[in-house]
Structures are given as structure tokens and as C-alpha cells.
Amino acid sequence: MDFSIKTLDAKTSVTAIKTGTLVVGVFENRKLTPAAQALDKMGAISNVLKSGDISGKPGSTVLLRGLTGVTAERVLLVGLGNEAEITEKSFSSAIQAVVRALTTVGASDALIALPLDTAKGRDAAWAIRTLVFCARDNDYRSDTMKSKKDPAPTGVRKFSIGVTVAATAAAKVALTEATALANGMELAKELGNLPGNVCTPTYLANTAKKLAKDYKLGIEVLDRKQLEALKMGSFLSVTNGSDQPPKFIVLKHLGGKTKDAPTVLVGKGITFDTGGISLKPGLGMDEMKYDMCGAASVLGTFRAIAELELKLNVIGVIPTCENMPSGRATKPGDIVTSMSGQTIEVLNTDAEGRLILCDALTYVERFKPAAVVDIATLTGACVVALGHHNTGLFTREDDAHDQLAADLLSAGKSSGDTAWRMPIQDVYQEQLKSNFADIANIGGQPAGSVTAACFLERFTKKYTWAHLDIAGTAWRSGAAKGATGRPVPLLSTYLLNQAKKASKARA
């Protein structure tokens, strides 16, 4: 699938553009966009509106052929909604309808000549990203493990996006960024959708090594002996029951100045989570292959920023292992010692993500980071609280952490990969008290996602930190089962914005 920017200047009339399908918009109340007006010299489009064949409501479409005076083979009319108030939802609905319609036509190319800056509160860059994400998502096939592949996508494979001369430069930048983010999302989806017998900790490590080789990144993979030497007793306690060796992956994208403090992303990489001795119910357990989506999002983000050659220092840390029951497995009531020296009473072996993350969060102190963001499919409680729309964002309450939260929330909003800030206060720490160790790994059912974040917070005192709970957003269940690629757009956009801030500060 190919995307490009087409400049529509005063000398280039849409009527003269040679393309398989030309896409123009109509509003409700039978009003045409400027591009549609240019095609309507003979009144053909107006007649379609009068006949009621298209209402102009968001996502309504009509395909026309052989319009007099128009070079394009086909013209696709798409409804954009009320011109006075085009929302994100209505514009996105229109784009989704366009993408679906273009898969059914005989043409291989299309020119999108829609007004890109009409959605309320959104600019053309957002519209371009929406088109790229929607088209790529529609094109994606999760058939890697099938002996007989799904039918290959048909219809349009080349998308040109029409913009004015003044908007061309910015549109090209937006398209480059959108394509890189889509590539990162696709990697995260592919890793998430692979079964646990394929996507093992070793597989994730090899994927990281390939990324490092392809994009000239720094890479280090620590094995069990090195983890033992680092005294990562909490991480290693989770892998006790598995035959798969644990891996601790460190990726480095050093695109900034040598002395600039890095931003660190820490991704939970439980490649399959049975719950351990605290065994999960069998129904739906297959979806626990998605418990490494935090790790997948870090790898996807690194692909995106590497493609963009981002001028920022970013380090990715991925603790990865399986959580399995066996005679060697950690038992409820066992006490383990973390890399920080804090002891942890493991009351529930299914609360394992925090056990591997806490040692990773201690490890990253050595990088003297500007900020640390961990990403994890951590708690079902977050799904109860926020559903499948927003990622849970947790961080401390002070100026530095409030700024980090604001930056992440802003990146989520602008990318369409939204998050919602949740509380994290000392009062919740009371639920994590243990009679026998420094801390318990669970705090009971009330505020489960909050106490999980409070657990992690104890290991992040030496830097600015935020936690993203993606349990509700990393994958879909049911008929549409599959990894979503989130929060690659949020993370990548956040890093892009940080790079722009750094560039301005140096100027």
C-alpha cells in the first residue's frame, strides 16, 4: 500500500486529474465541498443529491462513473456530515467508508480530494494520519500462521492525498510520520497476535536484535546468569515455573546529543500468562498471549522512531518471560527480594507483571533518565474502570509528574490513542502492607489498578515516571479478536513532541 501527497495548485483542476477514482465530499443539506463543486459543471453531482441517492450524512457514499468533463474514471462521493460542525467521529466515519468503498472498485489508484482541516479541533495532519491508519488497519491480515492465507486485499493500492501548495510541505511531513507510526503499529500487532509457542522471550529478543541490525540501534540482551548477578529476584521468581529462558532486552536509539538524558520506555513482556500457581480460569486464557503487548508496543515504537531518525535519546527496556505452573513455580505466600532490596510477599502469582517490572524500573536508574514510562497489560481492574477506549495513566502529583502526564495525555489526544489519568496517592499504599515482607504484591479487589500502580511507584523514587495500563486497549476480543497496536501512536507522538521541544531548546 502506497501513499503520496498531490499538490493541487491553480493550474491543476480536479477535473483534469487522471486517476482510477477521485474522492470528493458532500455535506448534509445538499452542499458540495469545493472539489465536488469543480466536478459539477454539468450538474451531475447536484442531480445525485436531489435524487436522494446520497444524504451527506457521515459515511454515506455513492460511486459515479463517466462524468462529463471529468478525466477520472470514477468519482466517489462521501458524506461528511453537517458543514458547521464536523466532528472527529463524523470525519473518521467518512474515511472508514472511503477505505471500504475503495476495496471494491476495479481501480488500483485513488486521489483523496477532501477538505482535510474541517474536523472541529483537528488539523490536516490529523486527517492524513486518520486516513493512513484506517487504510493500513483495513489492509492488515493476521494470517501469519495459516497454511492457506486469507484472500489478498483488492481494489485501490495507491492513495494520493490532494492538498494546496501552501499545505504541501506540512502534509509530506505528516504523511511520513503517519506511515512510520503505522509500521510500528503493524509490528506490535504481529507480535501480539503470534501464539505463545512461537512468540517466546527468545523470539522477542531476536526481534529486538533484528530491529537493532536494520536501524543501527544499540542492543543488549541479558540472560538468567546476568539477571542473577544483578539480584533481580522478583523478576526471576516469575520465570521459575517455565522451561523458556527469561530475557532482559535493552534497546538504545541515541539520536539526541550525547549528554542529553534519555527517555526510557519499559514494556511488560509476559509472553504467556497462565497465572502460575494462582491459575487463571480456562475460558479466555488463550488471550493471555497478549500479556506481552507492552513489550510489543516498545518494539513498535522503536521501529517508528528509528524510521523517522528521531533526534532524541530513547532507551527501551523489556523484561520478558513466561508465567507457568510447575514444581519449581513460585507459590502464594513466598517472599522474594527485588533488585532494589525491597522484599515482596507474593500473595497471588497472577499479579506477576508488577514483579518483573519493579526490577526493570530499578535497573533503569543507571541511565539517569529524563523520564520513564512503563507500559503493561497490568490489571483487569483497569478494564472495569475505563473499558476499551482509554489507557489508564498513573503518575505522582507534583510539577514534574503533572507535566509528564499532560504531555502523554496530549500525545494521546492528538494521535487518537487516548489515555485517562487515574489517581495514585499514598492512602492506597496501606492496602499493600504485609505482615512478613516490606510489601505485598496485591492490595485486594478495591482500586486494583491503582494499588498495582502504587506498587510500581515504590521503585521509581529516583526519577520522573508514569505508568500506562493498557489491559483494556492492547487487544480486542470476540469476532474482531486481535492486537490493536496501541499505544504505539501515543508513545511515538509523545517522543516526537519531546524531540521538537529539545530542538527548540537548542536553537
CSV table of N, CA and C in Angstrom, one decimal, residues 196 198-209 221 223 243-249 269 271 320-322:
chain,number,residue,atom,x,y,z
A,196,GLY,N,1.8,-18.1,21.9
A,196,GLY,CA,2.8,-18.2,22.9
A,196,GLY,C,3.9,-19.2,22.6
A,198,VAL,N,5.2,-19.6,19.8
A,198,VAL,CA,6.1,-19.0,18.8
A,198,VAL,C,6.8,-17.8,19.3
A,199,CYS,N,5.9,-16.9,19.8
A,199,CYS,CA,6.5,-15.6,20.4
A,199,CYS,C,6.9,-15.8,21.8
A,200,THR,N,8.0,-16.4,22.0
A,200,THR,CA,8.6,-16.7,23.3
A,200,THR,C,9.5,-15.5,23.7
A,201,PRO,N,10.1,-15.5,24.9
A,201,PRO,CA,11.1,-14.5,25.3
A,201,PRO,C,12.2,-14.4,24.3
A,202,THR,N,12.7,-15.6,23.9
A,202,THR,CA,13.8,-15.6,22.9
A,202,THR,C,13.4,-15.0,21.6
A,203,TYR,N,12.1,-15.2,21.1
A,203,TYR,CA,11.6,-14.7,19.9
A,203,TYR,C,11.6,-13.1,20.0
A,204,LEU,N,11.1,-12.6,21.1
A,204,LEU,CA,11.1,-11.2,21.3
A,204,LEU,C,12.6,-10.6,21.3
A,205,ALA,N,13.5,-11.3,21.9
A,205,ALA,CA,14.9,-10.9,21.9
A,205,ALA,C,15.5,-10.9,20.5
A,206,ASN,N,15.1,-11.9,19.7
A,206,ASN,CA,15.6,-11.9,18.3
A,206,ASN,C,15.0,-10.8,17.5
A,207,THR,N,13.7,-10.5,17.7
A,207,THR,CA,13.0,-9.4,17.0
A,207,THR,C,13.7,-8.1,17.3
A,208,ALA,N,14.1,-7.9,18.6
A,208,ALA,CA,14.8,-6.7,19.0
A,208,ALA,C,16.2,-6.6,18.3
A,209,LYS,N,16.8,-7.8,18.2
A,209,LYS,CA,18.2,-7.8,17.6
A,209,LYS,C,18.0,-7.5,16.1
A,221,VAL,N,21.1,-8.0,25.4
A,221,VAL,CA,20.1,-9.0,25.9
A,221,VAL,C,20.8,-9.7,27.0
A,223,ASP,N,20.8,-12.6,30.0
A,223,ASP,CA,20.2,-13.9,30.3
A,223,ASP,C,20.2,-14.2,31.8
A,243,ASP,N,10.0,-23.5,31.3
A,243,ASP,CA,11.1,-24.0,30.7
A,243,ASP,C,11.8,-23.0,29.7
A,244,GLN,N,11.0,-22.0,29.4
A,244,GLN,CA,11.6,-21.0,28.5
A,244,GLN,C,12.5,-20.0,29.2
A,245,PRO,N,13.7,-19.8,28.7
A,245,PRO,CA,14.6,-18.9,29.5
A,245,PRO,C,14.2,-17.5,29.4
A,246,PRO,N,14.3,-16.7,30.5
A,246,PRO,CA,14.0,-15.3,30.6
A,246,PRO,C,15.0,-14.5,29.8
A,247,LYS,N,14.5,-13.3,29.3
A,247,LYS,CA,15.4,-12.4,28.6
A,247,LYS,C,15.1,-11.0,29.1
A,248,PHE,N,16.1,-10.2,29.2
A,248,PHE,CA,16.0,-8.8,29.6
A,248,PHE,C,16.7,-8.0,28.5
A,249,ILE,N,15.8,-7.3,27.7
A,249,ILE,CA,16.2,-6.7,26.4
A,249,ILE,C,16.4,-5.2,26.7
A,269,GLY,N,6.7,-7.9,29.3
A,269,GLY,CA,6.8,-8.9,28.2
A,269,GLY,C,6.5,-10.3,28.7
A,271,THR,N,5.1,-13.4,27.8
A,271,THR,CA,4.7,-14.0,26.5
A,271,THR,C,3.6,-15.0,26.6
A,320,THR,N,11.2,-10.0,29.9
A,320,THR,CA,10.3,-10.9,29.3
A,320,THR,C,10.5,-12.4,29.7
A,321,CYS,N,9.4,-13.0,30.0
A,321,CYS,CA,9.4,-14.4,30.4
A,321,CYS,C,8.0,-15.0,30.3
A,322,GLU,N,7.8,-16.3,30.7
A,322,GLU,CA,6.5,-16.9,30.8
A,322,GLU,C,6.2,-17.0,32.3
